[in-house]
Structures are given as structure tokens and as C-alpha cells.
Short mmCIF file of C-alpha atoms in Angstrom, two decimals:
data_model
loop_
_atom_site.label_atom_id
_atom_site.label_comp_id
_atom_site.label_asym_id
_atom_site.label_seq_id
_atom_site.Cartn_x
_atom_site.Cartn_y
_atom_site.Cartn_z
CA LYS A 1 0.00 0.00 0.00
CA ALA A 2 2.82 2.38 0.90
CA MET A 3 4.49 1.69 -2.45
CA CYS A 4 1.25 2.29 -4.38
CA SER A 5 0.64 5.48 -2.42
CA GLY A 6 4.18 6.68 -3.20
CA LYS A 7 3.75 5.98 -6.91
CA LEU A 8 0.39 7.80 -6.94
CA GLN A 9 1.93 10.82 -5.20
CA THR A 10 4.78 10.85 -7.70
CA ALA A 11 2.39 10.60 -10.66
CA LEU A 12 0.24 13.44 -9.27
CA LEU A 13 3.33 15.58 -8.62
CA VAL A 14 4.69 15.07 -12.16
CA ALA A 15 1.25 15.73 -13.70
CA GLY A 16 0.72 18.82 -11.53
CA TYR A 17 4.19 20.11 -12.36
CA PHE A 18 3.66 19.89 -16.11
CA VAL A 19 0.15 21.34 -15.83
CA TYR A 20 1.68 24.27 -13.91
CA LEU A 21 4.18 24.83 -16.74
CA LEU A 22 1.49 24.52 -19.42
CA VAL A 23 -0.78 27.03 -17.67
CA GLY A 24 2.15 29.39 -17.16
CA ALA A 25 3.12 29.12 -20.83
CA ALA A 26 -0.46 29.88 -21.92
CA VAL A 27 -0.65 32.97 -19.65
CA PHE A 28 2.74 34.32 -20.77
CA GLN A 29 1.70 33.83 -24.39
CA ALA A 30 -1.59 35.68 -23.84
CA LEU A 31 0.07 38.57 -21.98
CA GLU A 32 3.12 39.12 -24.18
CA ARG A 33 2.24 38.25 -27.76
CA THR A 34 0.28 41.41 -28.63
CA ALA A 35 2.94 43.70 -27.14
CA GLU A 36 5.63 41.84 -29.08
CA LYS A 37 3.71 42.33 -32.35
CA GLN A 38 3.55 46.07 -31.70
CA GLU A 39 7.30 46.13 -31.05
CA LYS A 40 7.94 44.34 -34.33
CA MET A 41 5.80 46.85 -36.22
CA ALA A 42 7.63 49.76 -34.60
CA ALA A 43 11.01 48.19 -35.46
CA ALA A 44 9.93 47.66 -39.07
CA GLN A 45 8.77 51.30 -39.36
CA MET A 46 12.07 52.47 -37.84
CA LYS A 47 14.00 50.37 -40.39
CA GLU A 48 11.89 51.70 -43.30
CA ALA A 49 12.38 55.30 -42.19
CA PHE A 50 16.12 54.73 -41.92
CA LEU A 51 16.38 53.22 -45.42
CA GLN A 52 14.47 56.13 -46.93
CA ASN A 53 16.45 58.91 -45.19
CA PHE A 54 19.82 57.43 -44.18
CA THR A 55 21.77 59.82 -46.47
CA GLN A 56 20.24 62.84 -44.71
CA LEU A 57 20.50 61.70 -41.07
CA THR A 58 22.45 63.81 -38.61
CA VAL A 59 24.94 62.25 -36.18
CA ALA A 60 22.41 62.59 -33.32
CA GLU A 61 19.67 60.90 -35.39
CA MET A 62 22.06 58.10 -36.35
CA GLU A 63 22.99 57.51 -32.71
CA GLN A 64 19.30 57.45 -31.75
CA PHE A 65 18.64 54.89 -34.49
CA MET A 66 21.47 52.70 -33.14
CA LYS A 67 20.06 52.92 -29.60
CA ASN A 68 16.59 51.95 -30.84
CA LEU A 69 18.07 49.06 -32.83
CA VAL A 70 20.01 47.73 -29.81
CA GLU A 71 16.90 48.03 -27.63
CA ALA A 72 14.81 46.11 -30.20
CA ILE A 73 17.38 43.30 -30.38
CA GLN A 74 17.57 43.11 -26.56
CA ASN A 75 13.79 42.68 -26.57
CA GLY A 76 14.07 39.78 -29.00
CA VAL A 77 12.96 41.74 -32.09
CA TYR A 78 15.29 41.41 -35.08
CA PRO A 79 14.31 43.88 -37.84
CA VAL A 80 15.77 41.83 -40.68
CA GLY A 81 14.15 40.16 -43.67
CA ASN A 82 10.64 40.81 -44.93
CA GLU A 83 7.20 40.97 -43.33
CA SER A 84 7.12 37.18 -42.79
CA GLN A 85 8.87 37.78 -39.45
CA PHE A 86 5.53 39.10 -38.09
CA GLU A 87 4.04 35.63 -38.47
CA GLU A 88 6.69 34.10 -36.21
CA SER A 89 6.49 34.99 -32.53
CA ASN A 90 8.94 34.67 -29.66
CA TRP A 91 5.84 34.02 -27.56
CA ASP A 92 4.30 31.13 -29.45
CA PHE A 93 3.37 28.18 -27.22
CA SER A 94 6.65 26.33 -27.73
CA ASN A 95 8.75 29.36 -26.77
CA SER A 96 6.43 30.24 -23.88
CA PHE A 97 6.72 26.72 -22.44
CA PHE A 98 10.50 26.89 -22.82
CA PHE A 99 10.52 30.25 -21.01
CA ALA A 100 8.33 28.89 -18.19
CA GLY A 101 10.76 25.97 -17.77
CA THR A 102 13.79 28.27 -17.58
CA VAL A 103 12.02 30.42 -14.96
CA VAL A 104 11.20 27.61 -12.51
CA SER A 105 14.61 25.97 -13.06
CA THR A 106 16.29 29.36 -12.37
CA ILE A 107 18.41 29.14 -15.56
CA GLY A 108 17.27 32.54 -16.81
CA TYR A 109 19.07 32.95 -20.15
CA GLY A 110 17.90 36.56 -20.40
CA THR A 111 17.21 36.40 -24.14
CA LEU A 112 13.43 36.21 -23.60
CA HIS A 113 11.69 38.09 -20.84
CA PRO A 114 8.25 39.63 -20.20
CA LYS A 115 7.98 43.30 -21.09
CA THR A 116 4.37 44.11 -20.18
CA ALA A 117 3.47 45.07 -16.60
CA GLY A 118 1.03 42.15 -16.41
CA GLY A 119 3.64 39.69 -17.71
CA GLN A 120 6.26 40.90 -15.23
CA ILE A 121 3.91 40.71 -12.22
CA PHE A 122 2.70 37.26 -13.29
CA CYS A 123 6.33 36.15 -13.69
CA VAL A 124 7.05 37.13 -10.07
CA PHE A 125 4.21 35.00 -8.70
CA PHE A 126 4.82 32.20 -11.21
CA ALA A 127 8.46 31.94 -10.07
CA LEU A 128 7.53 32.39 -6.40
CA PHE A 129 5.47 29.18 -6.43
CA GLY A 130 7.16 27.48 -9.38
CA ILE A 131 10.72 27.37 -8.02
CA PRO A 132 9.77 25.47 -4.82
CA LEU A 133 7.57 23.17 -6.94
CA ASN A 134 10.54 22.55 -9.24
CA ILE A 135 12.76 21.66 -6.25
CA VAL A 136 10.16 19.18 -4.95
CA PHE A 137 9.76 17.71 -8.46
CA LEU A 138 13.50 17.24 -8.95
CA HIS A 139 13.87 15.74 -5.48
CA ARG A 140 11.05 13.25 -6.11
CA VAL A 141 12.31 12.22 -9.55
CA GLY A 142 15.84 11.93 -8.16
CA LYS A 143 14.49 9.75 -5.37
CA MET A 144 12.71 7.50 -7.88
CA LEU A 145 15.92 7.14 -9.87
CA SER A 146 17.84 6.34 -6.69
CA LEU A 147 15.54 3.32 -6.23
CA LEU A 148 17.03 2.00 -9.46
CA CYS A 149 20.45 2.46 -7.88
CA LYS A 150 19.35 0.40 -4.88
CA LYS A 151 18.04 -2.36 -7.12
CA LEU A 152 21.31 -2.39 -9.06
CA GLY A 153 23.25 -2.45 -5.79
CA LYS A 154 21.13 -5.29 -4.43
CA PHE A 155 21.71 -7.29 -7.61
CA LEU A 156 25.48 -6.80 -7.37
CA TYR A 157 25.45 -7.62 -3.62
CA GLU A 158 23.68 -10.90 -4.32
CA LYS A 159 26.47 -11.67 -6.80
CA GLY A 160 28.94 -11.46 -3.91
CA MET A 161 30.38 -7.98 -4.53
CA ARG A 162 31.54 -5.85 -1.56
CA LYS A 163 29.46 -2.82 -0.51
CA LYS A 164 32.20 -0.23 -1.08
CA LYS A 165 32.78 -1.51 -4.59
CA ILE A 166 29.01 -1.56 -5.23
CA LYS A 167 28.70 2.11 -4.20
CA PHE A 168 31.57 3.10 -6.47
CA LEU A 169 30.27 1.12 -9.46
CA THR A 170 26.70 2.41 -8.98
CA LEU A 171 27.86 6.03 -8.92
CA LEU A 172 30.12 5.42 -11.92
CA PHE A 173 27.29 3.76 -13.88
CA PHE A 174 24.78 6.58 -13.35
CA LEU A 175 27.44 9.24 -13.90
CA ALA A 176 28.54 7.68 -17.22
CA THR A 177 24.94 7.00 -18.34
CA GLY A 178 23.86 10.56 -17.50
CA ILE A 179 26.83 12.12 -19.30
CA LEU A 180 25.97 10.06 -22.37
CA VAL A 181 22.19 10.69 -22.28
CA PHE A 182 22.13 14.32 -21.10
CA LEU A 183 25.39 15.77 -22.45
CA CYS A 184 26.95 13.75 -25.29
CA LEU A 185 23.87 12.70 -27.31
CA PRO A 186 21.99 16.04 -26.99
CA SER A 187 25.14 17.82 -28.19
CA VAL A 188 24.99 15.83 -31.45
CA PHE A 189 21.31 16.84 -31.75
CA PHE A 190 22.18 20.53 -31.20
CA GLN A 191 25.03 20.26 -33.69
CA ILE A 192 22.61 19.07 -36.38
CA THR A 193 19.67 21.35 -35.49
CA GLU A 194 21.49 24.57 -34.60
CA GLY A 195 24.58 24.24 -36.82
CA TRP A 196 26.89 24.55 -33.81
CA SER A 197 30.15 22.66 -33.45
CA TYR A 198 30.11 19.63 -31.14
CA SER A 199 32.16 21.51 -28.53
CA GLU A 200 29.61 24.36 -28.60
CA GLY A 201 26.83 21.79 -28.06
CA ILE A 202 28.67 20.33 -25.04
CA TYR A 203 29.27 23.85 -23.71
CA PHE A 204 25.59 24.80 -24.08
CA ALA A 205 24.40 21.54 -22.47
CA PHE A 206 26.68 21.97 -19.45
CA ILE A 207 25.98 25.70 -18.96
CA THR A 208 22.25 24.93 -19.13
CA LEU A 209 22.11 21.89 -16.82
CA SER A 210 24.38 23.60 -14.28
CA THR A 211 21.78 26.45 -14.33
CA ILE A 212 24.52 29.01 -15.05
CA GLY A 213 22.65 30.12 -18.19
CA PHE A 214 24.88 32.81 -19.69
CA GLY A 215 22.51 33.26 -22.64
CA ASP A 216 25.29 33.39 -25.26
CA TYR A 217 23.95 30.14 -26.76
CA VAL A 218 20.18 29.57 -26.76
CA VAL A 219 18.23 27.07 -28.86
CA GLY A 220 15.76 28.10 -31.57
CA LYS A 221 16.97 31.70 -31.94
CA GLN A 222 18.60 31.70 -35.39
CA SER A 223 16.35 33.46 -37.90
CA ASP A 224 18.00 31.76 -40.89
CA ARG A 225 17.22 28.21 -39.67
CA LYS A 226 13.93 26.31 -39.77
CA TYR A 227 13.01 24.48 -36.56
CA PHE A 228 10.40 21.77 -36.22
CA SER A 229 7.26 22.43 -34.16
CA TYR A 230 7.65 22.14 -30.39
CA TYR A 231 11.44 21.95 -30.70
CA ARG A 232 11.89 24.15 -27.64
CA VAL A 233 9.29 22.14 -25.69
CA LEU A 234 11.44 19.06 -26.29
CA VAL A 235 14.53 20.96 -25.14
CA ALA A 236 12.64 22.14 -22.02
CA VAL A 237 11.76 18.53 -21.15
CA TRP A 238 15.44 17.55 -21.66
CA ILE A 239 16.44 20.34 -19.25
CA LEU A 240 13.99 19.21 -16.57
CA PHE A 241 15.05 15.57 -16.65
CA GLY A 242 18.70 16.58 -16.94
CA LEU A 243 18.30 18.56 -13.73
CA ALA A 244 16.67 15.48 -12.16
CA TRP A 245 19.76 13.45 -13.11
CA ILE A 246 21.97 16.03 -11.38
CA ALA A 247 19.68 15.79 -8.32
CA LEU A 248 20.22 12.01 -8.39
CA LEU A 249 24.00 12.49 -8.35
CA PHE A 250 23.64 14.68 -5.26
CA ASN A 251 21.50 12.00 -3.62
CA LEU A 252 24.12 9.36 -4.41
#
């Protein structure tokens, strides 16, 4: 009964956690998408005005244009290409879910952030409850994975292996498996999808899973590349379970 109860609690926690992220993503999308569209229109008008009058601009006007351009880029608006950029949003559901995941995991790349007052206030409360929920989630998943360690250890003990050697081999097995699954293989995936070198993929994976999150490399941000639907959702799920693996190593 205790085992069944534990499994039910874990299932409810995982379901609740992902529902929390899904709801957060939907709210961020609703709050930020319209404001982003207005920013894109303003950036496009600024670019058009510059192209029409750039030979007559004063030094002060040129400097103001550069400041506006930098501000637009910092807000995730890249005034390049044609009007098709208006159809693509930084706050579509995939990107919003990815953002919600980086908030609760405290990675915080800084390349995408809410700019409306409503989005910023919601982000405060979303993080306030989401970060503790994330800690509980990672602890529970790490605990479930540690049960696999115990089963492996029990199997080796029954084979006549000493306890100290079992502990060492168990840690080594989960360390090597995690490095392969959460660092080495995803780096190949990023190399293919993003066009990065393999070393850049390894660097991004480590900086992300260690929650350092410099923001110099972020998935799905290159305007000249086509990404499949829900690419960033998949990356967000990789981040969450990668963090659970790190939690397991701490438990071990």
C-alpha cells in the first residue's frame, strides 16, 4: 500500500508540475504576444524610415537609431528580412513553455523576458510558487531514480560484490549514463539542429544543466534556420530531466 501510495503521489506531482508549466506558458503567451507584435511593427517602421532617409540623417539621429536598434534586439525583435517575421512569434506556445521551464529551473538565459506590466507581475508569482515546486519535483524524480540504484546495488550484492565496490560502481554507472544521455547525445542533436560545433553543443548543455545560463547560446533563436514544431518544448523537457539526473547524483 505504501508503495502504491508513493507511486500515486509521484504521478500526481509530475502531472501537476507539467500542468503548472502549461498554464504558465499559456498565460505568458496571452500577456506578451500582442505587445511583441507592436514592437515588431515599430522596429519595421524604424527600419523603413532609416532606409528612406539614411543619407540625410544627422549624427544625433544616427545615434538614436542605433540605440533603438540595440533596444529592439535586446527585446528579441530582429528587424531583418521581410514581413514574414511578423508571423513568427517569440511568444508562441513552444517558446512560452520553454521560457516557463527556464524560470522555474532558475536558468534565466535573459534572451526572452516579459515586457508588459502584467507579464512581469505574473512572472514574479509564477516563479515564487514554481521554483519550490521545481525543487520538490526534482527531489522526487531523483528519489525515484535512486531506487534504481538500490536495485542495481542489491543485484550486485547478491552476486557477492563488496558494498564499497558496489557504491563506487553504482555512482560510476549513473554518472557515465547521465553524461551520455544528457550531455553527449543532446550535443549531437544541437550540432545538427542549430549548426553549432560539437564543442559548442557540449558547452551549451553543461551551462544549461548547471543552471549558469549565460545566454550566449540559446536554442531556436537563429532566424535563418527552420526548426520543427515544439522543438523548444522538447529541449525544455530535456532540461527538466537533466536537472533530475543532477539531483540524483547529489543523492548518491
